Amino acid sequence: MATDKITVLVTGGCGFIGSHIVEALVKKGYKARILDNLSTGKLENIAAIPSEDIEVLLGDVTDHATVETAIQGCEYVFHEAAIASVPISVNDPVGTDKINYGATLNVLEAARKYGVRRVVFAGSAAVYGDEPTLPKRESMPTNPITPYGVDKLASELMGHCYNRTFGVEFVCLRYFNVFGRRQDPSSPYSGVISIFCDRLVQGVAPVIFGDGQQSRDFVYVSDVVAANLLVMEHPDAAGRTFNVGRGKATSLLDIAHLLNDLTGHSLQPIHKEPRPGDIRHSIADNTALTALGWLPKVTIRDGLAELIEAIQIAA
Ligand SMILES: NC(=O)c1ccc[n+]([C@@H]2O[C@H](COP(=O)([O-])OP(=O)(O)OC[C@H]3O[C@@H](n4cnc5c(N)ncnc54)[C@H](O)[C@@H]3O)[C@@H](O)[C@H]2O)c1
């Protein structure tokens, strides 16, 4: 039987955040097409989603023809595919740029060519750099200090250029520190929370670089997905950039204490030398997104509890 479902492309749809977006799209009645090269993503991340509602294309977003094939017939695109690692971008700025900026341009150009209605881009708080003014507002000057941050900024600028010049609607979401199920804890480049959780569940103390007072605006993945789905169709979102953070800072020491509390451990963090270039504090002003109707629902404690449960089940 022919399907009249709207098709949405999710690049990086087998990854941590992308797989949750795919899941939510399918729940809302869309058909999701995934383009992923499985460099960090896994097919098992999408294994529980009904297969008739997803289409998986294994390929590289840096390949123009592949992106064109993937985008045809799609009304919306969520561009999540990237090397989601600041250290890798520092070690290999040229290789990372091909994916983190070059592929964005591929996606935008294919979106223009095939009349995609709107592209939603996975931006990053890394574009703010280490300027200490807090909280971060979207209107503040950007000053990225890593190739990762520069590529994210270049991508959002090009996206806004396509919005204005070619009429490809573009929305940038600047994610702060996303955490939740399916974030790969085995990668040394993974988010700090997934690494802490993985160690604590095994009864191993977390490692903290520095005094642990450094803080981040941790936001649970389901709230990030809700932000994506909100801006996908919202009439006031096109051509704009939004911070995606809870607007609350939590220190790494607080995370370690909460995890001890939730797991019944009393492990003392192991402190190591601070890492050069680590930003001390990061917190989002989320007024713009909340004005559109977004409300982060998951507290850090509840998110951590859900994550620990998922890790224990998988172990
Ligand atoms: N996790 C966070 O806290 C965070 C914060 C800010 C921004 N972001 C951004 O959100 C997006 C998703 O991040 P994530 O944490 O889910 O990372 P992830 O590594 O789990 O997901 C990235 C996905 O992209 C795929 N991919 C990478 N290179 C590709 C290529 N050349 N061709 C096709 N597919 C490719 C990977 O296989 C993976 O499935 C990224 O753009 C990342 O930069 C994440």
CSV table of N, CA, C and O in Angstrom, one decimal, residues 86-87 89-91 93 124-132 141-153 216 275-281:
chain,number,residue,atom,x,y,z
A,86,VAL,N,35.7,17.7,20.2
A,86,VAL,CA,36.6,18.8,20.1
A,86,VAL,C,38.1,18.3,20.0
A,86,VAL,O,38.8,18.7,19.2
A,87,PRO,N,38.5,17.3,20.9
A,87,PRO,CA,39.9,16.8,20.7
A,87,PRO,C,40.3,16.3,19.4
A,87,PRO,O,41.4,16.5,18.9
A,89,SER,N,39.0,17.2,16.5
A,89,SER,CA,39.1,18.4,15.7
A,89,SER,C,40.5,19.1,15.9
A,89,SER,O,41.0,19.7,14.9
A,90,VAL,N,41.0,19.1,17.1
A,90,VAL,CA,42.2,19.7,17.4
A,90,VAL,C,43.4,18.9,16.8
A,90,VAL,O,44.4,19.5,16.2
A,91,ASN,N,43.3,17.6,16.8
A,91,ASN,CA,44.3,16.7,16.3
A,91,ASN,C,44.3,16.7,14.7
A,91,ASN,O,45.3,16.5,14.1
A,93,PRO,N,42.4,19.1,12.2
A,93,PRO,CA,41.5,20.1,11.8
A,93,PRO,C,41.1,20.0,10.3
A,93,PRO,O,39.9,20.3,10.0
A,124,SER,N,26.4,24.1,18.2
A,124,SER,CA,27.0,23.8,19.4
A,124,SER,C,27.3,25.1,20.2
A,124,SER,O,27.7,26.1,19.6
A,125,ALA,N,27.3,24.9,21.5
A,125,ALA,CA,27.7,26.0,22.4
A,125,ALA,C,29.2,26.3,22.3
A,125,ALA,O,29.7,27.4,22.7
A,126,ALA,N,29.9,25.4,21.6
A,126,ALA,CA,31.4,25.7,21.4
A,126,ALA,C,31.6,27.0,20.6
A,126,ALA,O,32.7,27.5,20.6
A,127,VAL,N,30.6,27.5,19.9
A,127,VAL,CA,30.8,28.7,19.1
A,127,VAL,C,31.1,29.9,20.0
A,127,VAL,O,31.6,30.9,19.5
A,128,TYR,N,30.7,29.8,21.3
A,128,TYR,CA,30.9,31.0,22.1
A,128,TYR,C,32.3,31.1,22.6
A,128,TYR,O,32.7,32.1,23.1
A,129,GLY,N,33.1,30.0,22.6
A,129,GLY,CA,34.5,30.0,23.0
A,129,GLY,C,34.6,30.2,24.5
A,129,GLY,O,33.7,29.8,25.3
A,130,ASP,N,35.7,30.9,24.9
A,130,ASP,CA,36.0,31.0,26.4
A,130,ASP,C,35.7,32.4,26.9
A,130,ASP,O,36.2,32.7,28.0
A,131,GLU,N,35.0,33.2,26.2
A,131,GLU,CA,34.6,34.5,26.7
A,131,GLU,C,33.7,34.2,28.0
A,131,GLU,O,32.8,33.5,28.0
A,132,PRO,N,34.1,34.9,29.2
A,132,PRO,CA,33.5,34.4,30.4
A,132,PRO,C,32.1,34.9,30.7
A,132,PRO,O,31.5,34.5,31.7
A,141,PRO,N,28.6,38.0,20.9
A,141,PRO,CA,29.6,37.7,19.9
A,141,PRO,C,30.1,36.3,20.0
A,141,PRO,O,30.2,35.8,21.1
A,142,THR,N,30.4,35.7,18.9
A,142,THR,CA,30.9,34.3,18.9
A,142,THR,C,32.4,34.4,18.8
A,142,THR,O,33.0,35.3,18.2
A,143,ASN,N,33.1,33.4,19.4
A,143,ASN,CA,34.6,33.5,19.4
A,143,ASN,C,35.1,32.1,19.6
A,143,ASN,O,35.8,31.8,20.6
A,144,PRO,N,34.8,31.1,18.7
A,144,PRO,CA,35.2,29.7,19.0
A,144,PRO,C,36.8,29.6,19.0
A,144,PRO,O,37.5,30.3,18.3
A,145,ILE,N,37.2,28.7,19.9
A,145,ILE,CA,38.7,28.6,20.1
A,145,ILE,C,39.2,27.2,19.6
A,145,ILE,O,40.3,26.9,19.8
A,146,THR,N,38.3,26.4,19.0
A,146,THR,CA,38.8,25.1,18.5
A,146,THR,C,38.2,24.9,17.1
A,146,THR,O,37.2,25.5,16.7
A,147,PRO,N,38.9,24.1,16.3
A,147,PRO,CA,38.4,23.8,14.9
A,147,PRO,C,37.0,23.3,14.9
A,147,PRO,O,36.2,23.7,14.1
A,148,TYR,N,36.6,22.5,15.9
A,148,TYR,CA,35.2,22.1,16.1
A,148,TYR,C,34.3,23.2,16.1
A,148,TYR,O,33.3,23.3,15.4
A,149,GLY,N,34.6,24.2,17.0
A,149,GLY,CA,33.7,25.4,17.2
A,149,GLY,C,33.6,26.2,16.0
A,149,GLY,O,32.6,26.7,15.6
A,150,VAL,N,34.8,26.4,15.3
A,150,VAL,CA,34.8,27.2,14.1
A,150,VAL,C,34.0,26.5,13.0
A,150,VAL,O,33.2,27.2,12.3
A,151,ASP,N,34.1,25.2,12.8
A,151,ASP,CA,33.3,24.5,11.8
A,151,ASP,C,31.8,24.6,12.1
A,151,ASP,O,30.9,24.8,11.2
A,152,LYS,N,31.4,24.6,13.4
A,152,LYS,CA,30.0,24.7,13.8
A,152,LYS,C,29.5,26.1,13.4
A,152,LYS,O,28.4,26.3,12.9
A,153,LEU,N,30.4,27.1,13.7
A,153,LEU,CA,30.0,28.5,13.4
A,153,LEU,C,29.9,28.7,11.9
A,153,LEU,O,28.9,29.3,11.4
A,216,ARG,N,28.8,22.8,33.7
A,216,ARG,CA,28.2,22.7,32.4
A,216,ARG,C,26.7,22.8,32.5
A,216,ARG,O,26.1,22.4,33.5
A,275,ARG,N,42.7,20.2,32.1
A,275,ARG,CA,43.1,20.1,30.7
A,275,ARG,C,43.2,21.5,30.1
A,275,ARG,O,42.3,22.4,30.3
A,276,PRO,N,44.3,21.8,29.3
A,276,PRO,CA,44.4,23.1,28.8
A,276,PRO,C,43.3,23.4,27.8
A,276,PRO,O,42.8,22.5,27.1
A,277,GLY,N,42.8,24.6,27.9
A,277,GLY,CA,41.7,25.0,27.0
A,277,GLY,C,40.3,24.7,27.5
A,277,GLY,O,39.3,25.1,26.9
A,278,ASP,N,40.2,23.9,28.6
A,278,ASP,CA,38.9,23.6,29.1
A,278,ASP,C,38.1,24.9,29.6
A,278,ASP,O,38.7,25.7,30.4
A,279,ILE,N,36.9,25.0,29.2
A,279,ILE,CA,36.1,26.2,29.6
A,279,ILE,C,35.7,26.0,31.0
A,279,ILE,O,35.3,24.9,31.4
A,280,ARG,N,35.8,27.1,31.8
A,280,ARG,CA,35.4,26.9,33.3
A,280,ARG,C,33.9,26.7,33.5
A,280,ARG,O,33.5,25.8,34.1
A,281,HIS,N,33.1,27.6,33.0
A,281,HIS,CA,31.7,27.5,33.2
A,281,HIS,C,30.9,27.7,31.8
A,281,HIS,O,31.4,28.4,31.0
